[in-house]
Coordinates of C-alpha atoms in Angstrom, one line a residue:
Chain A
M35 CA -11.7 -10.3 27.4
S36 CA -10.3 -9.9 23.9
A37 CA -8.1 -6.7 23.4
A38 CA -10.1 -4.6 22.2
E39 CA -13.3 -4.8 25.4
P40 CA -12.0 -2.5 28.5
A41 CA -11.3 -3.9 31.8
S42 CA -13.7 -1.5 33.2
S43 CA -16.2 1.2 33.0
S44 CA -15.9 3.7 35.8
P45 CA -13.9 5.9 36.6
V46 CA -12.4 7.3 33.3
I47 CA -8.9 7.4 33.3
V48 CA -6.9 6.4 36.1
L49 CA -3.2 7.2 36.5
D50 CA -0.8 6.0 39.1
E51 CA 2.6 7.3 38.9
V52 CA 3.2 7.2 35.3
V53 CA 6.3 7.9 33.7
A54 CA 6.7 9.0 29.8
V55 CA 9.8 9.7 28.0
L56 CA 9.8 12.3 25.0
G57 CA 13.5 10.8 23.7
R58 CA 15.6 10.2 27.1
F59 CA 13.4 12.8 28.4
P60 CA 11.2 12.2 31.0
A61 CA 7.9 14.2 30.2
L62 CA 5.9 12.5 32.8
A63 CA 7.6 11.9 36.2
G64 CA 5.6 10.1 37.7
A65 CA 2.0 11.5 36.8
S66 CA -1.0 10.8 39.2
L67 CA -4.1 11.7 39.0
T68 CA -8.1 9.9 38.6
V69 CA -11.3 11.7 36.6
D70 CA -14.5 10.2 36.7
K71 CA -17.0 10.4 33.8
G72 CA -19.1 13.7 32.7
E73 CA -15.7 15.7 34.5
I74 CA -14.1 18.7 33.1
V75 CA -10.9 19.2 34.2
L76 CA -9.1 21.5 33.9
L77 CA -5.1 20.8 33.6
Q78 CA -3.1 24.2 33.7
G79 CA 0.5 25.1 34.3
P80 CA 3.8 26.6 32.9
N81 CA 4.8 25.8 29.0
G82 CA 6.8 22.0 29.1
A83 CA 5.4 21.0 32.5
G84 CA 3.9 18.0 30.4
K85 CA 0.1 19.2 29.8
T86 CA 0.2 17.7 25.8
T87 CA 2.3 14.5 26.8
L88 CA -0.2 14.3 29.4
L89 CA -3.4 14.7 26.7
R90 CA -1.4 12.5 24.5
L91 CA -0.3 9.9 26.7
C92 CA -4.2 9.4 27.8
A93 CA -5.0 9.2 23.7
G94 CA -2.5 6.5 23.3
L95 CA -0.6 7.8 21.9
L96 CA 2.9 7.7 24.0
P97 CA 3.8 4.4 25.6
V98 CA 3.9 4.9 29.1
E99 CA 7.9 4.0 30.6
R100 CA 6.3 2.9 34.2
G101 CA 4.0 3.2 36.5
V102 CA 0.0 2.3 35.5
G103 CA -1.9 4.2 33.5
T104 CA -6.1 3.0 32.2
V105 CA -8.6 5.1 30.2
L106 CA -12.4 4.1 30.0
G107 CA -10.9 0.2 31.2
F108 CA -7.4 0.0 28.4
D109 CA -4.4 -0.6 29.9
L110 CA -2.3 2.2 28.9
A111 CA 1.0 0.5 28.3
T112 CA -0.7 -3.0 26.5
Q113 CA -3.8 -1.5 25.4
R114 CA -2.9 1.7 23.3
E115 CA -3.9 1.7 19.4
S116 CA -7.4 0.1 21.2
V117 CA -7.4 3.4 23.7
R118 CA -7.6 5.4 20.4
P119 CA -10.7 5.5 18.4
H120 CA -12.7 6.1 22.2
V121 CA -11.1 9.0 22.2
G122 CA -10.6 12.3 20.4
L123 CA -7.9 14.1 21.0
L124 CA -8.2 18.0 19.7
G125 CA -5.6 20.3 19.4
H126 CA -4.7 23.7 17.4
Q127 CA -5.9 21.6 14.6
N128 CA -9.4 21.0 13.8
G129 CA -8.4 18.0 11.6
L130 CA -11.5 18.7 9.0
Y131 CA -10.6 18.8 5.2
L132 CA -12.3 22.2 4.5
D133 CA -13.0 21.8 0.7
L134 CA -15.8 19.8 1.9
T135 CA -19.0 21.0 4.0
V136 CA -19.6 20.4 7.1
R137 CA -22.1 17.8 6.6
D138 CA -19.2 15.8 5.1
N139 CA -16.8 16.4 7.4
V140 CA -18.5 14.9 10.2
R141 CA -20.2 12.3 7.3
F142 CA -17.1 11.2 7.0
W143 CA -15.5 10.8 11.0
G144 CA -18.8 9.3 11.5
G145 CA -18.0 7.1 9.0
T146 CA -14.9 5.7 10.0
V147 CA -16.9 4.1 12.8
G148 CA -19.4 3.6 10.8
A149 CA -21.8 5.8 12.6
T150 CA -25.3 6.0 11.5
T151 CA -26.8 8.9 9.4
A152 CA -29.2 9.8 12.5
E153 CA -26.2 9.8 14.8
I154 CA -24.4 12.0 12.7
D155 CA -27.3 14.3 12.1
A156 CA -27.4 13.8 16.1
A157 CA -23.6 15.0 16.6
M158 CA -24.2 18.0 14.5
A159 CA -27.7 19.2 16.1
R160 CA -25.9 19.1 19.8
M161 CA -22.7 20.9 18.3
G162 CA -25.3 24.0 16.7
V163 CA -23.7 23.8 13.5
A164 CA -26.8 21.1 11.6
D165 CA -29.0 24.1 9.7
R166 CA -27.5 26.6 8.2
L167 CA -23.8 25.9 8.4
A168 CA -24.2 22.1 7.3
D169 CA -23.8 22.9 4.2
V170 CA -21.2 25.7 3.8
T171 CA -17.8 24.9 3.0
T172 CA -15.9 25.0 6.2
R173 CA -12.9 27.1 4.5
T174 CA -15.3 30.0 4.9
L175 CA -15.8 29.3 8.3
S176 CA -14.9 31.5 11.5
A177 CA -12.2 30.3 14.0
G178 CA -15.2 28.9 16.6
Q179 CA -17.5 27.4 13.6
R180 CA -14.2 25.4 12.8
R181 CA -13.8 24.2 16.3
R182 CA -17.5 23.2 16.6
T183 CA -17.1 21.1 13.6
S184 CA -14.7 19.7 14.6
L185 CA -16.2 18.9 18.3
A186 CA -19.3 17.6 16.0
C187 CA -16.7 15.4 14.5
L188 CA -15.9 14.2 18.2
V189 CA -19.5 13.5 19.0
A190 CA -19.5 11.3 15.8
R191 CA -16.7 8.9 15.9
R192 CA -18.4 8.4 19.5
S193 CA -15.5 9.7 21.6
Q194 CA -16.4 9.5 24.8
V195 CA -13.2 11.5 26.4
W196 CA -12.3 14.8 24.8
L197 CA -8.6 15.7 25.3
L198 CA -8.4 19.5 24.7
D199 CA -4.8 20.6 24.0
E200 CA -5.8 25.4 24.7
P201 CA -9.2 24.7 23.2
H202 CA -9.7 28.8 24.2
A203 CA -6.9 29.4 21.3
G204 CA -7.7 31.8 18.0
L205 CA -11.0 32.4 19.5
D206 CA -13.3 35.4 19.7
A207 CA -15.5 36.3 22.8
S208 CA -18.5 34.8 21.0
G209 CA -16.3 31.5 20.5
R210 CA -15.1 31.4 23.4
D211 CA -18.2 31.2 24.9
E212 CA -19.9 28.9 22.4
L213 CA -17.4 26.6 23.2
D214 CA -17.9 26.4 26.6
A215 CA -21.7 26.0 26.2
T216 CA -20.6 22.8 24.0
L217 CA -18.2 21.9 26.1
R218 CA -20.9 21.8 29.1
S219 CA -23.3 20.1 27.1
A220 CA -20.8 17.9 26.1
A221 CA -19.8 16.9 29.5
A222 CA -23.7 16.9 30.9
A223 CA -24.7 13.9 28.1
G224 CA -21.9 12.2 29.6
A225 CA -18.3 13.2 27.9
T226 CA -15.6 12.7 29.9
I227 CA -13.5 15.4 29.0
L228 CA -9.6 16.7 30.2
V229 CA -8.5 20.4 28.5
A230 CA -5.0 21.9 28.7
S231 CA -5.1 26.2 28.9
H232 CA -3.2 28.7 30.2
E233 CA -6.7 30.9 30.5
L234 CA -7.5 30.3 33.3
E235 CA -9.9 32.1 33.8
R236 CA -11.9 31.2 30.9
A237 CA -10.9 27.5 31.2
G238 CA -10.8 27.5 35.1
S239 CA -14.7 28.5 35.1
L240 CA -15.8 25.6 32.7
A241 CA -14.0 22.9 34.8
S242 CA -15.1 21.5 38.3
R243 CA -11.7 20.8 39.2
T244 CA -8.4 22.4 38.4
L245 CA -5.4 20.2 38.6
D246 CA -1.8 21.9 38.4
V247 CA 0.7 19.9 36.4
V248 CA 4.3 20.6 36.9
A249 CA 7.5 19.3 36.2
G250 CA 6.0 15.9 34.6
Q251 CA 3.9 16.1 38.0
V252 CA 0.1 16.2 38.8
D253 CA -0.8 18.4 42.0
A254 CA -4.6 19.0 42.9
H255 CA -4.6 23.0 42.1
R256 CA -3.3 25.4 45.2
P257 CA -4.1 29.7 44.6
P258 CA -0.7 31.6 43.9
G259 CA 1.1 32.0 47.2
A260 CA -0.4 28.4 49.0
S261 CA 1.4 27.0 51.1
R262 CA 2.1 22.7 49.9
Chain B
M1351 CA -15.8 -1.2 10.6
S1352 CA -13.2 -3.4 8.0
A1353 CA -10.8 -1.9 6.8
W1354 CA -12.2 -2.2 3.0
R1355 CA -15.1 -0.4 4.2
V1356 CA -12.9 2.6 5.9
A1357 CA -10.7 2.5 2.8
W1358 CA -13.7 3.4 -0.2
L1359 CA -14.7 5.9 2.7
I1360 CA -11.0 7.5 2.3
A1361 CA -11.2 6.8 -1.6
R1362 CA -15.1 8.7 -1.9
K1363 CA -13.7 11.4 0.7
D1364 CA -10.8 12.4 -1.6
L1365 CA -12.5 12.4 -4.9
R1366 CA -15.4 14.5 -3.5
V1367 CA -12.5 17.0 -2.2
E1368 CA -11.6 17.1 -6.2
R1369 CA -14.9 17.1 -7.5
R1370 CA -15.4 20.4 -5.1
S1371 CA -12.4 21.7 -5.6
R1372 CA -11.8 20.8 -9.3
V1373 CA -7.5 21.4 -8.7
V1374 CA -7.4 17.8 -10.7
T1375 CA -9.6 19.7 -13.7
N1376 CA -9.1 23.3 -13.4
Q1377 CA -4.4 23.1 -12.9
V1378 CA -3.4 19.5 -13.2
V1379 CA -4.5 18.5 -16.8
P1380 CA -4.0 21.8 -18.2
F1381 CA -0.4 21.5 -16.9
A1382 CA -0.3 17.5 -18.7
G1383 CA -1.6 18.9 -21.3
V1384 CA 0.8 21.5 -21.5
T1385 CA 3.5 19.0 -20.6
M1386 CA 2.6 17.6 -23.9
V1387 CA 2.5 20.3 -26.5
I1388 CA 6.4 21.5 -24.8
F1389 CA 7.3 17.9 -26.2
A1390 CA 6.1 18.7 -29.2
F1391 CA 7.8 22.3 -29.8
A1392 CA 11.0 20.6 -28.0
L1393 CA 11.7 18.1 -30.1
D1394 CA 9.7 19.4 -33.9
S1395 CA 9.7 16.4 -36.0
D1396 CA 7.2 14.7 -36.4
A1397 CA 8.7 11.2 -37.3
V1398 CA 10.5 11.6 -33.5
L1399 CA 7.8 12.5 -32.0
Q1400 CA 5.6 9.1 -33.3
R1401 CA 9.0 7.1 -32.9
V1402 CA 8.9 8.4 -28.8
A1403 CA 5.1 9.1 -28.2
P1404 CA 4.7 6.5 -25.7
G1405 CA 7.6 7.3 -23.6
L1406 CA 6.1 11.1 -23.6
V1407 CA 2.7 9.8 -22.8
W1408 CA 4.5 8.3 -19.4
L1409 CA 6.5 10.9 -19.1
A1410 CA 4.4 13.7 -18.1
T1411 CA 1.6 10.9 -16.6
M1412 CA 4.8 11.0 -14.1
F1413 CA 4.8 14.6 -14.1
S1414 CA 1.4 15.2 -13.0
L1415 CA 1.6 12.7 -10.9
L1416 CA 3.8 14.2 -8.1
V1417 CA 1.6 17.5 -8.8
L1418 CA -1.6 14.8 -7.7
V1419 CA 0.2 13.2 -4.4
Q1420 CA 0.9 16.9 -3.9
R1421 CA -2.3 17.3 -3.4
S1422 CA -3.6 14.4 -2.5
F1423 CA -1.3 15.1 0.6
A1424 CA -2.2 18.8 1.0
I1425 CA -5.6 17.9 1.7
E1426 CA -4.7 15.9 4.6
T1427 CA -2.4 18.2 6.3
D1428 CA -4.2 21.9 5.6
D1429 CA -5.6 20.7 9.0
G1430 CA -4.3 18.3 10.6
A1431 CA -7.1 15.7 9.3
L1432 CA -3.7 12.9 8.1
D1433 CA -2.4 13.1 12.3
A1434 CA -6.7 13.4 13.6
M1435 CA -6.6 9.9 11.5
R1436 CA -3.9 8.6 13.2
V1437 CA -4.7 9.4 16.0
A1438 CA -8.4 8.3 15.5
G1439 CA -6.7 4.6 15.5
V1440 CA -7.7 4.4 11.8
D1441 CA -6.3 2.1 10.1
A1442 CA -3.0 3.1 8.2
R1443 CA -3.4 0.0 5.7
A1444 CA -7.3 1.3 4.8
I1445 CA -5.7 5.3 4.9
F1446 CA -3.2 3.5 2.4
L1447 CA -5.7 2.3 -0.2
G1448 CA -8.4 4.1 0.2
K1449 CA -6.0 7.3 -1.2
A1450 CA -4.3 4.9 -3.5
I1451 CA -7.3 4.3 -4.8
A1452 CA -8.2 7.7 -5.4
L1453 CA -4.7 8.5 -7.0
A1454 CA -5.7 5.9 -8.7
A1455 CA -8.4 6.9 -10.3
E1456 CA -7.6 10.7 -11.4
L1457 CA -4.6 8.8 -13.1
V1458 CA -6.7 7.0 -15.1
A1459 CA -8.8 9.8 -16.1
L1460 CA -5.1 11.8 -17.1
E1461 CA -3.6 9.2 -18.3
L1462 CA -7.0 8.5 -21.3
I1463 CA -6.8 12.1 -21.6
L1464 CA -3.1 12.5 -22.2
L1465 CA -3.4 9.1 -24.5
F1466 CA -6.1 11.2 -26.5
A1467 CA -3.3 14.2 -27.1
A1468 CA -1.2 12.0 -28.4
V1469 CA -3.0 10.6 -31.2
I1470 CA -4.3 14.6 -31.5
L1471 CA -0.9 16.2 -31.4
Y1472 CA 1.8 13.1 -32.4
G1473 CA -0.3 11.4 -34.8
Q1474 CA -0.8 7.9 -33.3
S1475 CA -3.2 5.7 -33.6
I1476 CA -4.5 2.6 -32.5
A1477 CA -5.5 -0.4 -33.7
A1478 CA -8.7 -2.8 -32.9
G1479 CA -6.4 -5.6 -31.9
S1480 CA -4.0 -3.8 -29.4
V1481 CA -6.9 -2.2 -26.8
V1482 CA -6.7 -5.1 -24.4
L1483 CA -2.8 -4.6 -24.0
L1484 CA -3.1 -0.8 -23.7
V1485 CA -5.9 -1.5 -21.2
T1486 CA -4.4 -4.0 -18.8
T1487 CA -1.0 -1.4 -19.5
L1488 CA -2.6 1.1 -18.5
V1489 CA -4.2 -0.6 -15.4
A1490 CA -1.7 -2.1 -14.5
A1491 CA 0.8 1.0 -14.5
T1492 CA -1.4 2.7 -12.5
C1493 CA -1.9 0.7 -10.0
G1494 CA 1.7 0.8 -9.7
L1495 CA 1.7 4.6 -9.4
A1496 CA -1.1 4.8 -6.9
A1497 CA 1.6 2.5 -4.6
V1498 CA 4.3 4.5 -4.9
G1499 CA 2.8 7.9 -5.2
T1500 CA 0.6 7.3 -1.8
L1501 CA 3.9 5.7 -0.2
Y1502 CA 6.1 8.2 -0.2
G1503 CA 3.7 11.5 -0.3
G1504 CA 2.7 9.9 3.3
L1505 CA 6.7 9.9 4.0
A1506 CA 7.2 13.3 2.6
A1507 CA 4.1 14.6 4.4
G1508 CA 5.5 14.4 7.8
F1509 CA 9.2 16.4 6.7
R1510 CA 9.7 20.4 6.2
G1511 CA 10.4 20.5 2.6
R1512 CA 8.4 17.9 0.9
E1513 CA 7.5 19.8 -2.2
T1514 CA 11.2 18.9 -2.8
L1515 CA 11.8 15.6 -1.0
L1516 CA 8.9 14.1 -3.2
P1517 CA 10.3 13.8 -6.8
L1518 CA 13.4 12.6 -5.1
L1519 CA 11.8 10.0 -3.8
T1520 CA 9.3 8.9 -6.2
L1521 CA 10.8 9.7 -9.5
P1522 CA 13.4 7.1 -8.9
A1523 CA 11.1 4.4 -7.8
V1524 CA 8.8 4.7 -10.1
A1525 CA 12.1 4.3 -13.6
P1526 CA 10.8 0.8 -13.6
V1527 CA 6.7 2.0 -14.1
L1528 CA 8.2 4.4 -17.3
I1529 CA 10.3 2.4 -18.5
G1530 CA 7.6 -0.2 -18.4
A1531 CA 4.4 1.3 -19.4
T1532 CA 6.9 2.5 -22.3
R1533 CA 7.4 -0.8 -24.0
A1534 CA 4.0 -1.7 -23.3
V1535 CA 2.2 0.8 -25.5
E1536 CA 5.3 0.6 -28.0
A1537 CA 4.2 -2.9 -28.4
A1538 CA 0.1 -1.7 -29.0
L1539 CA 0.6 1.2 -31.0
G1540 CA 3.0 -1.3 -32.8
T1541 CA 5.7 1.8 -32.6
A1542 CA 9.1 1.1 -34.4
G1543 CA 7.6 -2.2 -35.5
A1544 CA 6.5 -3.1 -32.2
V1545 CA 4.2 -6.5 -32.2
V1546 CA 1.7 -6.5 -29.7
S1547 CA 2.5 -10.2 -27.8
D1548 CA 5.8 -7.6 -27.5
G1549 CA 4.1 -6.2 -24.4
W1550 CA 3.3 -8.9 -22.8
P1551 CA 5.6 -9.5 -20.8
W1552 CA 6.4 -5.8 -19.7
V1553 CA 2.8 -6.0 -18.2
G1554 CA 3.9 -9.0 -16.4
L1555 CA 6.9 -6.5 -15.2
L1556 CA 4.5 -3.7 -13.8
T1557 CA 2.3 -6.5 -12.5
V1558 CA 4.5 -7.6 -10.1
F1559 CA 6.1 -3.9 -9.3
A1560 CA 2.1 -2.8 -8.4
V1561 CA 1.5 -5.6 -6.7
A1562 CA 5.0 -5.3 -4.9
F1563 CA 4.5 -2.1 -3.8
G1564 CA 0.3 -2.4 -3.1
V1565 CA 1.3 -5.2 -0.3
G1566 CA 4.2 -3.6 0.8
G1567 CA 3.3 0.0 0.9
S1568 CA 0.0 -1.3 2.8
L1569 CA 2.1 -2.3 5.6
A1570 CA 4.4 -0.1 5.2
F1571 CA 2.5 2.8 5.3
G1572 CA 1.3 3.0 9.4
P1573 CA 4.8 3.5 10.7
L1574 CA 5.5 6.2 8.6
I1575 CA 3.2 8.2 9.3
D1576 CA 3.8 7.2 12.6
E1577 CA 6.1 9.5 14.9

């Protein structure tokens, strides 16, 4: 098997007692979770609990210090570079070129993986930016429209795993509704989505499962007051 | 996708951004032109201007390079696109080469305008026999400047205070280009009795510099922009 080929295809994300360190601080201290294809999983927890670190680890940006982690079958200890082209990490910024049009942006990001014109058109259509928005300069778009453009770029890049950090931040009510519909449709089409959010009501209704991230560890969600 | 194809994609994207935003044509070219005029006012002597014209062209190019590099990386950091490329696993060598190619294209256009300005403002003349030396000098110097600018632009992009850090890093590094390109252009223009053959050793220096920073930059760029 070549280094660029995944070892297996299901489940999509598997972490087993993973430890990840930021500087000398163990940001993840034995985190374990399994996420299957097409799931939308919400990560919730207080600031500094390790949610963003967990997303960055799954994106292949942080090394695994101890434990075992795989994404799409790629070993996060030895194949981090190989994971990156298959996942999309969307943080507070959208990664767009503001002087280019929506179409230019999606074409560029799709082009980095050799996406065809048909794939690029399909990605734009799927995220609802294909028609009147296609030739609009990104700088003039609303926050919600930029988010959808960014997600269209993820689709054009053929990202199979979407790692979203506070995706609802900065969006108004209609932008949030648009984003939720977009994510549901992406999951239905086979994307696996991990969402870190503080907006529990909004993100909780979107997710098929909620996980608590507390002090660098991951647990099944328990409502406030429930005993462990 | 091969690194070369991605580099070409990035270069085309950068040039498209500039075509849409017109920052280079509306701001950088006027800035370079004003710099040339101010040099003329400051020196205020035709004889002196004719003697130092090649150096002034390259000084104006260096100052404009700083603005171009700031702009080149501002479009990457405005909305986190450089981070997104890194996260997406885009080959860092391709990012370096793509951005250097786009920067080189902009620099060549700017240098031609500045040479034209030197002919008009400083009374320079270009003999037919010196065109090959002049073109070779422009190409070699431009490649070196683009490589250094991209390397240090990428490094400074991750720092707070990058606007002041970039000149501090870049200007000392491009000093050999300033010296070599000035001497080669002096030879091409016949300044102070120089002849064309005097210029070729300086072109050799410029070529070695461009190759060293091109190869070194493409290898170092990934670790520099990585966390």
